[in-house]
Short mmCIF file of C-alpha atoms in Angstrom, two decimals:
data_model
loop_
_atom_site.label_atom_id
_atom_site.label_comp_id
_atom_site.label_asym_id
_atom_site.label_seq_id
_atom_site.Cartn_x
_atom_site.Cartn_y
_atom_site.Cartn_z
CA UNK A 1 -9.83 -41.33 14.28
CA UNK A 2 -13.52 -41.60 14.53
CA UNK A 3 -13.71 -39.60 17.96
CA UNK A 4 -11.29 -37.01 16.75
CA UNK A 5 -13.37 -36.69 13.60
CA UNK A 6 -16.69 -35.80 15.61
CA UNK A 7 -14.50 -33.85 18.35
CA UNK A 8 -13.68 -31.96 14.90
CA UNK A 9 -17.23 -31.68 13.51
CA UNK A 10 -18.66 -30.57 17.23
CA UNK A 11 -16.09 -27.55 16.89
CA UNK A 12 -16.93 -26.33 13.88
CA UNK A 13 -20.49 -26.23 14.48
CA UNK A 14 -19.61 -24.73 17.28
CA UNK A 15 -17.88 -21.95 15.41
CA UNK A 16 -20.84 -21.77 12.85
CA UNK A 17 -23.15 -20.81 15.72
CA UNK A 18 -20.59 -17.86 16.83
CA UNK A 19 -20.79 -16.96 13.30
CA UNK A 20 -24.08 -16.25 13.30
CA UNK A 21 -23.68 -14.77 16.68
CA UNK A 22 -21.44 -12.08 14.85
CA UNK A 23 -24.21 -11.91 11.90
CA UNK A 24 -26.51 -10.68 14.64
CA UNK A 25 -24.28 -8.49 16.62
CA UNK A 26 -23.65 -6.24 13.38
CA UNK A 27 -27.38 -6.24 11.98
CA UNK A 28 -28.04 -4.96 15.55
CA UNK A 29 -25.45 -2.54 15.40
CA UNK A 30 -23.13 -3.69 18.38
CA UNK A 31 -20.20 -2.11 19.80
CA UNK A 32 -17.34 -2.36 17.41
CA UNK A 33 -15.50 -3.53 20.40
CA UNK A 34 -18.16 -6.14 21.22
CA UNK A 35 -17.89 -7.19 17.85
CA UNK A 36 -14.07 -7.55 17.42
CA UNK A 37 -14.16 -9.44 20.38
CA UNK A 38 -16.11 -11.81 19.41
CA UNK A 39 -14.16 -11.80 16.34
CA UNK A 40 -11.23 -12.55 17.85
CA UNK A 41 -12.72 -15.53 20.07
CA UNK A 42 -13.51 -17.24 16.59
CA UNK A 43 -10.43 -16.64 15.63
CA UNK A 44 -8.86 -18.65 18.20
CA UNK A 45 -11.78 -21.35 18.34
CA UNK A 46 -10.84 -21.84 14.20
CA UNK A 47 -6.72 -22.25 15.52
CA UNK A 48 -7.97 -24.73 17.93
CA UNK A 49 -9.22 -26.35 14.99
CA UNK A 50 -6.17 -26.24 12.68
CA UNK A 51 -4.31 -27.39 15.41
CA UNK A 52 -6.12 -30.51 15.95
CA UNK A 53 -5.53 -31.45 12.32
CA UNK A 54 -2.22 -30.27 11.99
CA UNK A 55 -1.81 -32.17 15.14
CA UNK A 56 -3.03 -35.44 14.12
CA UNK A 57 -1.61 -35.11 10.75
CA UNK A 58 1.56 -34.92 12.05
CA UNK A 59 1.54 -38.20 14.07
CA UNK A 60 0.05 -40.45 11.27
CA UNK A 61 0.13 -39.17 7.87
CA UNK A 62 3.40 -37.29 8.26
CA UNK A 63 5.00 -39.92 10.93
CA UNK A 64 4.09 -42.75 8.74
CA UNK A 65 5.91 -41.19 6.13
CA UNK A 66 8.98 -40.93 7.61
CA UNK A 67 8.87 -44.09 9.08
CA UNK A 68 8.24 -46.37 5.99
CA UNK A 69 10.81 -46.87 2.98
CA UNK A 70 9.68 -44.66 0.30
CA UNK A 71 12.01 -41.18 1.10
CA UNK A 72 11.04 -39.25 -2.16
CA UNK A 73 7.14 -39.75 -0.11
CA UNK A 74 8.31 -38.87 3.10
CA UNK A 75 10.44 -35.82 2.03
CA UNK A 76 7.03 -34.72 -0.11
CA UNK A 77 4.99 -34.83 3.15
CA UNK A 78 7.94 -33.24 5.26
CA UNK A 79 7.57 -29.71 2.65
CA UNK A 80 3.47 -29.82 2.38
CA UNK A 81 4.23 -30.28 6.14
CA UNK A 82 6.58 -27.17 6.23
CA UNK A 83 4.77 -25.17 4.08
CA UNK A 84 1.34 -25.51 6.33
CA UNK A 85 3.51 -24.32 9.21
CA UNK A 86 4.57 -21.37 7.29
CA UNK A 87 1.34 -20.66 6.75
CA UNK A 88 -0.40 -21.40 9.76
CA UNK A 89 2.40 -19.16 11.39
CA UNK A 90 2.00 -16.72 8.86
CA UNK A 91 5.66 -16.44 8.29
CA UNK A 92 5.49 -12.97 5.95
CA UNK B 1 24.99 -28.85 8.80
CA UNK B 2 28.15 -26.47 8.76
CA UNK B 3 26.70 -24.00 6.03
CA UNK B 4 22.99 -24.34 7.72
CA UNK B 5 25.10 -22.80 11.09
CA UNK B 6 27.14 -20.01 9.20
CA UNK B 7 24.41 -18.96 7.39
CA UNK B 8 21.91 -18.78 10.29
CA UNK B 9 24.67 -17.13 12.29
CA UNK B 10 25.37 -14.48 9.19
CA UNK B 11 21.45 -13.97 9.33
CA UNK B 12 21.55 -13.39 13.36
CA UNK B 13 24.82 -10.96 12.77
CA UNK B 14 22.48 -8.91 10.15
CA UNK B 15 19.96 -9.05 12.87
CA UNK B 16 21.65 -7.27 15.06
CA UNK B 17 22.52 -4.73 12.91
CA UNK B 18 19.02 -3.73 12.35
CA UNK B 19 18.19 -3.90 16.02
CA UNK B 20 21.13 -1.02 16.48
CA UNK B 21 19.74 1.14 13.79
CA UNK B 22 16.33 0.77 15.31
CA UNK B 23 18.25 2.39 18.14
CA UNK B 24 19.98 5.34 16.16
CA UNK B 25 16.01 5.46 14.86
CA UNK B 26 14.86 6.15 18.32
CA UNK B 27 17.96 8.12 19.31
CA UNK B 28 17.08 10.96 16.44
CA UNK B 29 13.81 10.66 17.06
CA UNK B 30 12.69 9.52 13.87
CA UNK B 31 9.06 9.47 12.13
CA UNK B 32 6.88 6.82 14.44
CA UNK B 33 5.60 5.24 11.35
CA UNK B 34 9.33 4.35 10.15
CA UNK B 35 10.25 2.64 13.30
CA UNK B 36 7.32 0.29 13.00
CA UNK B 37 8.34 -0.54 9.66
CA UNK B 38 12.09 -1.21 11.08
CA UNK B 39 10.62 -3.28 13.73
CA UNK B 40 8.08 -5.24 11.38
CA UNK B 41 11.42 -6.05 9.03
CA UNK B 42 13.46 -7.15 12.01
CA UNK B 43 10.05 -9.41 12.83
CA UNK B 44 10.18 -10.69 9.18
CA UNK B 45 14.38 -11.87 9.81
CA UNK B 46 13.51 -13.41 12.87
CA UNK B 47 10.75 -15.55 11.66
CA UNK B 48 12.82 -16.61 8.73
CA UNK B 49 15.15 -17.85 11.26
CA UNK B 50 12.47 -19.71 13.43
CA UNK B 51 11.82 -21.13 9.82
CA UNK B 52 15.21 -22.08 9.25
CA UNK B 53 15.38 -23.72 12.31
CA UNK B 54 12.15 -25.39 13.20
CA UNK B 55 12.61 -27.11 9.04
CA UNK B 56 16.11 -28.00 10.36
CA UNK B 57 14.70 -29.91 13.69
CA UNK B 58 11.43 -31.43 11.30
CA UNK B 59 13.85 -32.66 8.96
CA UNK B 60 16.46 -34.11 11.20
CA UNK B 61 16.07 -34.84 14.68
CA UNK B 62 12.52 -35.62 14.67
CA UNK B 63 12.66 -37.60 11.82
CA UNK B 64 15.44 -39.15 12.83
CA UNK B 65 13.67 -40.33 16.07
CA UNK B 66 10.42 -40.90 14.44
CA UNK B 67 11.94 -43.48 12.04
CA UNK B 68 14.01 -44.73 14.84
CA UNK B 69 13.37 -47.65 17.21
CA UNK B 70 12.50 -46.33 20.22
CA UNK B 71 8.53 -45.10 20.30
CA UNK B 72 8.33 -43.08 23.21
CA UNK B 73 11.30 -41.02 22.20
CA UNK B 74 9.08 -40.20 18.93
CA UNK B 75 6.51 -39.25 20.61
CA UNK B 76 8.37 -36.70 23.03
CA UNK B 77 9.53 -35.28 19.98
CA UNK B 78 6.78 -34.93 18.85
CA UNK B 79 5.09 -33.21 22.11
CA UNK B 80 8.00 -30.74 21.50
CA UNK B 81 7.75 -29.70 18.09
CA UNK B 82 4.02 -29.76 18.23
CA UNK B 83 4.57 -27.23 21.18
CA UNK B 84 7.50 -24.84 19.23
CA UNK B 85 4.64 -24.69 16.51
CA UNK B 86 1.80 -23.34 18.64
CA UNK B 87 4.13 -21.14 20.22
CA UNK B 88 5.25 -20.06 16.35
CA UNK B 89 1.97 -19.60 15.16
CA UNK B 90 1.03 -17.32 18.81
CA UNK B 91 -2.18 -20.10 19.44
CA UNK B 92 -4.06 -17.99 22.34
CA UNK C 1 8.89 12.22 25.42
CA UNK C 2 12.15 12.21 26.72
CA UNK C 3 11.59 8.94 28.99
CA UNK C 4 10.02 7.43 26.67
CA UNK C 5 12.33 7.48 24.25
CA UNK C 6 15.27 6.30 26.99
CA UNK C 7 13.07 3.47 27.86
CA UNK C 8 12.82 2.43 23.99
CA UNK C 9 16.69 2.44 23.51
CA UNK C 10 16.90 0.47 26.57
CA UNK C 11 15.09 -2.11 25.21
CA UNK C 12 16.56 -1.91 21.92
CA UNK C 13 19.86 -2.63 23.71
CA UNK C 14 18.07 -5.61 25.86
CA UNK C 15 16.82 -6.99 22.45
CA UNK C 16 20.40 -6.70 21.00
CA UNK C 17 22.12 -8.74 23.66
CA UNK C 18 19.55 -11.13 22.96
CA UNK C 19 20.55 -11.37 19.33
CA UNK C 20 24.00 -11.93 19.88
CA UNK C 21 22.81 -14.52 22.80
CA UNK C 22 21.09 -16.60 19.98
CA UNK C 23 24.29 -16.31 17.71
CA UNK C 24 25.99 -17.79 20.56
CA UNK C 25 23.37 -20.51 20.43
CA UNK C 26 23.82 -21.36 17.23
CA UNK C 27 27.55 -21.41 17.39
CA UNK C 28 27.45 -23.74 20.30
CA UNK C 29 25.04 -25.60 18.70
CA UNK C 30 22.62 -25.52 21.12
CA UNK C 31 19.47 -27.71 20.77
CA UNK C 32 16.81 -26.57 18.38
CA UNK C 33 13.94 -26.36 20.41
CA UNK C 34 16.22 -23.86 23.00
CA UNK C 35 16.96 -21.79 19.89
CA UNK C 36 13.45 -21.37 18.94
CA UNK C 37 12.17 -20.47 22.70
CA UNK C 38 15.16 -17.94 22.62
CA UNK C 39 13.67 -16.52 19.22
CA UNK C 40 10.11 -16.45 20.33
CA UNK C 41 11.81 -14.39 23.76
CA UNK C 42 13.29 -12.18 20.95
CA UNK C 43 9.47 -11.63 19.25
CA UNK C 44 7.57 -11.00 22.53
CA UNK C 45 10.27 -7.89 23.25
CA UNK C 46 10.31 -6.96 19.64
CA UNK C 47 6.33 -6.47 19.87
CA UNK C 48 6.75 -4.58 23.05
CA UNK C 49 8.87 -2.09 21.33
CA UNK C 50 6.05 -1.94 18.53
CA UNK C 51 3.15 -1.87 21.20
CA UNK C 52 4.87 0.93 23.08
CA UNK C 53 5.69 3.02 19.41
CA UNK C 54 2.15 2.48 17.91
CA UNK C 55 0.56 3.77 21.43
CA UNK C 56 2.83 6.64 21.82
CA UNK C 57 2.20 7.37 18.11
CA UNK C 58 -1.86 7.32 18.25
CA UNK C 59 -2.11 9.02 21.49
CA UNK C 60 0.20 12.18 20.30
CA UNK C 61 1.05 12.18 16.45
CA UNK C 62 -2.95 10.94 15.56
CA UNK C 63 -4.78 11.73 18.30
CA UNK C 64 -3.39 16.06 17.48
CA UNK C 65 -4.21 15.49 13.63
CA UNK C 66 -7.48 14.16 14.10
CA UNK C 67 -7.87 17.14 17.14
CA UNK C 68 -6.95 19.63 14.64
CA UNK C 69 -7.94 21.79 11.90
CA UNK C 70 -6.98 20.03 8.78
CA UNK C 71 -9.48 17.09 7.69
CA UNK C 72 -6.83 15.88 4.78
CA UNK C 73 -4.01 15.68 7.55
CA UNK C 74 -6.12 13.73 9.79
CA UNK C 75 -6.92 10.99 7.30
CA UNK C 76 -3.63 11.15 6.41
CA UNK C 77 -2.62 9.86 9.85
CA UNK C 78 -5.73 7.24 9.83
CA UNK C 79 -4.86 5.43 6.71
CA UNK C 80 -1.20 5.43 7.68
CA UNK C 81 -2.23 4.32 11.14
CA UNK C 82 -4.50 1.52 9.66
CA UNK C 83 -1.70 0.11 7.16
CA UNK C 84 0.89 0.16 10.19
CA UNK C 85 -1.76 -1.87 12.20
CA UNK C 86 -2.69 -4.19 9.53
CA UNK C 87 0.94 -4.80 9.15
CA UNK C 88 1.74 -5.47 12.64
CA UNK C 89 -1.16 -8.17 13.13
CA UNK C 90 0.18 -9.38 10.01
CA UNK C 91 -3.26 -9.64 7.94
CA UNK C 92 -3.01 -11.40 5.17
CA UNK D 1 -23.21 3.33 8.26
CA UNK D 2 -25.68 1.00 6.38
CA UNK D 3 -23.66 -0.12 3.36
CA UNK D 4 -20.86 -1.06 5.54
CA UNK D 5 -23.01 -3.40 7.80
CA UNK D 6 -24.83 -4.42 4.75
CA UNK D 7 -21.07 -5.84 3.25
CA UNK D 8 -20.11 -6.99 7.07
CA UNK D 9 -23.42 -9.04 7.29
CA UNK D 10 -22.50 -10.09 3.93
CA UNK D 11 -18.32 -10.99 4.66
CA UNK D 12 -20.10 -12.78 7.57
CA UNK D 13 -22.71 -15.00 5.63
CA UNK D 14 -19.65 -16.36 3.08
CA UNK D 15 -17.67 -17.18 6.42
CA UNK D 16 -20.76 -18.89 7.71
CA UNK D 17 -21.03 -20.74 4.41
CA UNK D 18 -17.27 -21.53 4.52
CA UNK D 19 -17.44 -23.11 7.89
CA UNK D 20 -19.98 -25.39 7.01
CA UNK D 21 -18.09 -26.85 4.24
CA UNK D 22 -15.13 -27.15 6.45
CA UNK D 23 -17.60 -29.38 8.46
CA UNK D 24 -18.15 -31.41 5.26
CA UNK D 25 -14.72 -31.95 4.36
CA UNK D 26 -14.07 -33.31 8.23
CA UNK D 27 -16.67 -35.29 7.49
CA UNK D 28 -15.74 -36.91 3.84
CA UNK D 29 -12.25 -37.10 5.96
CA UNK D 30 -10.61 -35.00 3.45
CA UNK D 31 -6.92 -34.69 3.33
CA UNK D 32 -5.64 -33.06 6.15
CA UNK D 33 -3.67 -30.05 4.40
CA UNK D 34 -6.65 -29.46 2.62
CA UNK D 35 -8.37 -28.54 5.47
CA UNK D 36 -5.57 -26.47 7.09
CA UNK D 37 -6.00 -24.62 3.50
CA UNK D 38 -9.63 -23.55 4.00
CA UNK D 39 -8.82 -22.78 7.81
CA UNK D 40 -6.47 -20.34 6.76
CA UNK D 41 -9.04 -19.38 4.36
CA UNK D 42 -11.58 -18.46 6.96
CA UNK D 43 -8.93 -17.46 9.20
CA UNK D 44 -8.19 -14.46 6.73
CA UNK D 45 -11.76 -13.94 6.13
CA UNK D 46 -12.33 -13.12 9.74
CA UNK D 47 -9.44 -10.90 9.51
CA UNK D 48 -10.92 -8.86 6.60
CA UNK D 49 -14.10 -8.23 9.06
CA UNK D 50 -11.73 -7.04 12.10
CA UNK D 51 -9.59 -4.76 10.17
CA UNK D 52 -13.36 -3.66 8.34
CA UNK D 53 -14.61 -3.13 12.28
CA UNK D 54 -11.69 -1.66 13.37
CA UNK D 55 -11.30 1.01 10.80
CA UNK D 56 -14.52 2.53 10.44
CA UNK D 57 -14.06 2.17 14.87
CA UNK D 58 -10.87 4.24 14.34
CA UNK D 59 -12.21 6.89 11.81
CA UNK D 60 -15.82 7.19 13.46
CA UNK D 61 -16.04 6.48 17.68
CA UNK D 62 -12.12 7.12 18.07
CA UNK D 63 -11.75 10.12 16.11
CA UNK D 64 -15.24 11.79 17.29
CA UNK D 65 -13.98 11.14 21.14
CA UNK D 66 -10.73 12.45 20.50
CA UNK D 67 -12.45 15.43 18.53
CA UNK D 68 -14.98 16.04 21.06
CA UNK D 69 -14.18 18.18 24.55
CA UNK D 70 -14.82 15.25 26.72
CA UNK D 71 -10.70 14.39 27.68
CA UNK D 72 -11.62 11.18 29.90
CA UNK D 73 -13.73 9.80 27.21
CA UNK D 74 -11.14 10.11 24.18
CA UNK D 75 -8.32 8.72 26.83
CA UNK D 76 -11.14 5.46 27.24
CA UNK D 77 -11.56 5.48 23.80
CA UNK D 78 -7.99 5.18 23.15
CA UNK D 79 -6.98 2.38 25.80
CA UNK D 80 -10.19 0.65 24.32
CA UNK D 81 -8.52 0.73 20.84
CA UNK D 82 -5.12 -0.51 21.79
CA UNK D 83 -6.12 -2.88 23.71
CA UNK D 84 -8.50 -4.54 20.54
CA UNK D 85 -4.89 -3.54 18.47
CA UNK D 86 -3.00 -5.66 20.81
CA UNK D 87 -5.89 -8.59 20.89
CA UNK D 88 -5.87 -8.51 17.17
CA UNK D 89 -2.27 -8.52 17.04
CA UNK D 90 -2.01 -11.45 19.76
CA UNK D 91 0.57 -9.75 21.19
CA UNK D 92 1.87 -12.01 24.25
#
C-alpha cells in the first residue's frame, strides 16, 4: 500500500496546486469560461482520486470482509460500501 | 431473487410510462421547463434501478466469487464491477 | 420548431423501446453487468433529450426574455434556467 | 463584481484548506470511507464555485451579448454556455 499511498498524496498536491491556480484565475478576473474549465478539470482530477480509494478499498478492506467468517462484518462493509457508491454516483 | 425481479420489472413498467408522457409532453408542446423536470424524474427511476441492481451483483455474485476458491475469477469480478461503477458515477 | 419537436418524440419512442428492452432483460434474467450497460445506454439518450430541451429552451424562451422589455420576466427565466441546470448536473 | 470574487477567492481558500487535509488523512492512512466522505465534500465545494461562475456568466456576459445588437456574438456566447452546461453536467 505504501506506493499507492504516495501515488495518493502526489495527486492531491497536485490538485492543491490547481487550486490555487483557480485562486489566481478569479483575483485576476479570468474568463468565467476559463475558470469553469479549470473547475471542471479538478473536478475530475478529485474522481481520479476517489476512485483510487474506492478502488483499493474494495479489493482489501471490503474483499477481506467477505472472504473471512464473520458475515454480520462483511454485510456492514458491503452497505458503507453501497452507500459510498450512492454517493459517489450521486444517486438523487 | 423472485420479488428482487418483479419488483425491478414493475419499476421498468412505471418507467416506461413516464417516458410516453414525456412524449404526450412534447406532442402538446408543453412548458420547456416541465419537460426537464419529467426527464430529471425519469433520470431519478433509472438510477434507482442501476442501484437496485449494481447492490444485487455486490451482494451476490461478486461476493459469491470473492469468497469463493478460485482467485482470478474474483478478481475479474472485480475489474467488472469496479468498471459498472465508474461508468455509474460518469468518471471523465 | 416543428422538427424539432418530431425529432424529440422520436427519441422519446427510441428511449421507450429501450425500456421495455431492459424489462426483457430482467425477465430473462440477463447478467447484471449487461443490465447496467443497457441502463447507462438508457441515461446517455435520456440526457440527449435534456441537452437538446435546455438548448432549444435558452436559445428561444430565455434568450427573447432577456432580449426584451421586461427586466422581472427576464430574471424570471434566469433563475428558472439556473435551478433547471443545477438540477440536471445534479449539484448537491 | 468585487464581493462576488471576494466570496469565490474565499469558497476557493476553504477548498484549498480541505485538500490539504485530505492529504493528511492519506497520510495517517485513515479509513478509506472516510476519505471518500471529504472527497465528496470537496467535490460539492467545487460545485458551489461552478454553479457561483456560471450564474453571474449567465446573468452578466450571456445576457449582455444576447441584449446587445451584435447577433454572431450572442450565438458564441450561447454555444460557449452550453457547452460549459454540458461539461458541468458530464454529459457523455
Amino acid at each position: 500500500m505504501q506506493t499507492d499511498t504516495r501515488a495518493l498524496h502526489n495527486r492531491l498536491a497536485r490538485i492543491e496546486g490547481q487550486v490555487r491556480g483557480l485562486q489566481r484565475m478569479v483575483d485576476e478576473d479570468a474568463y468565467c469560461i476559463d475558470v469553469l474549465t479549470q473547475v471542471a478539470a479538478v473536478q475530475t482530477a478529485l474522481e481520479q482520486v476517489a476512485v483510487q480509494v474506492l478502488d483499493s478499498h474494495v479489493r482489501h478492506c471490503v474483499a477481506d470482509a467477505v472472504a473471512g467468517p464473520d458475515e454480520a462484518a462483511a454485510d456492514e462493509r458491503l452497505d458503507e460500501l453501497m452507500a459510498a457508491v450512492r454517493r459517489f454516483a450521486k444517486v438523487r
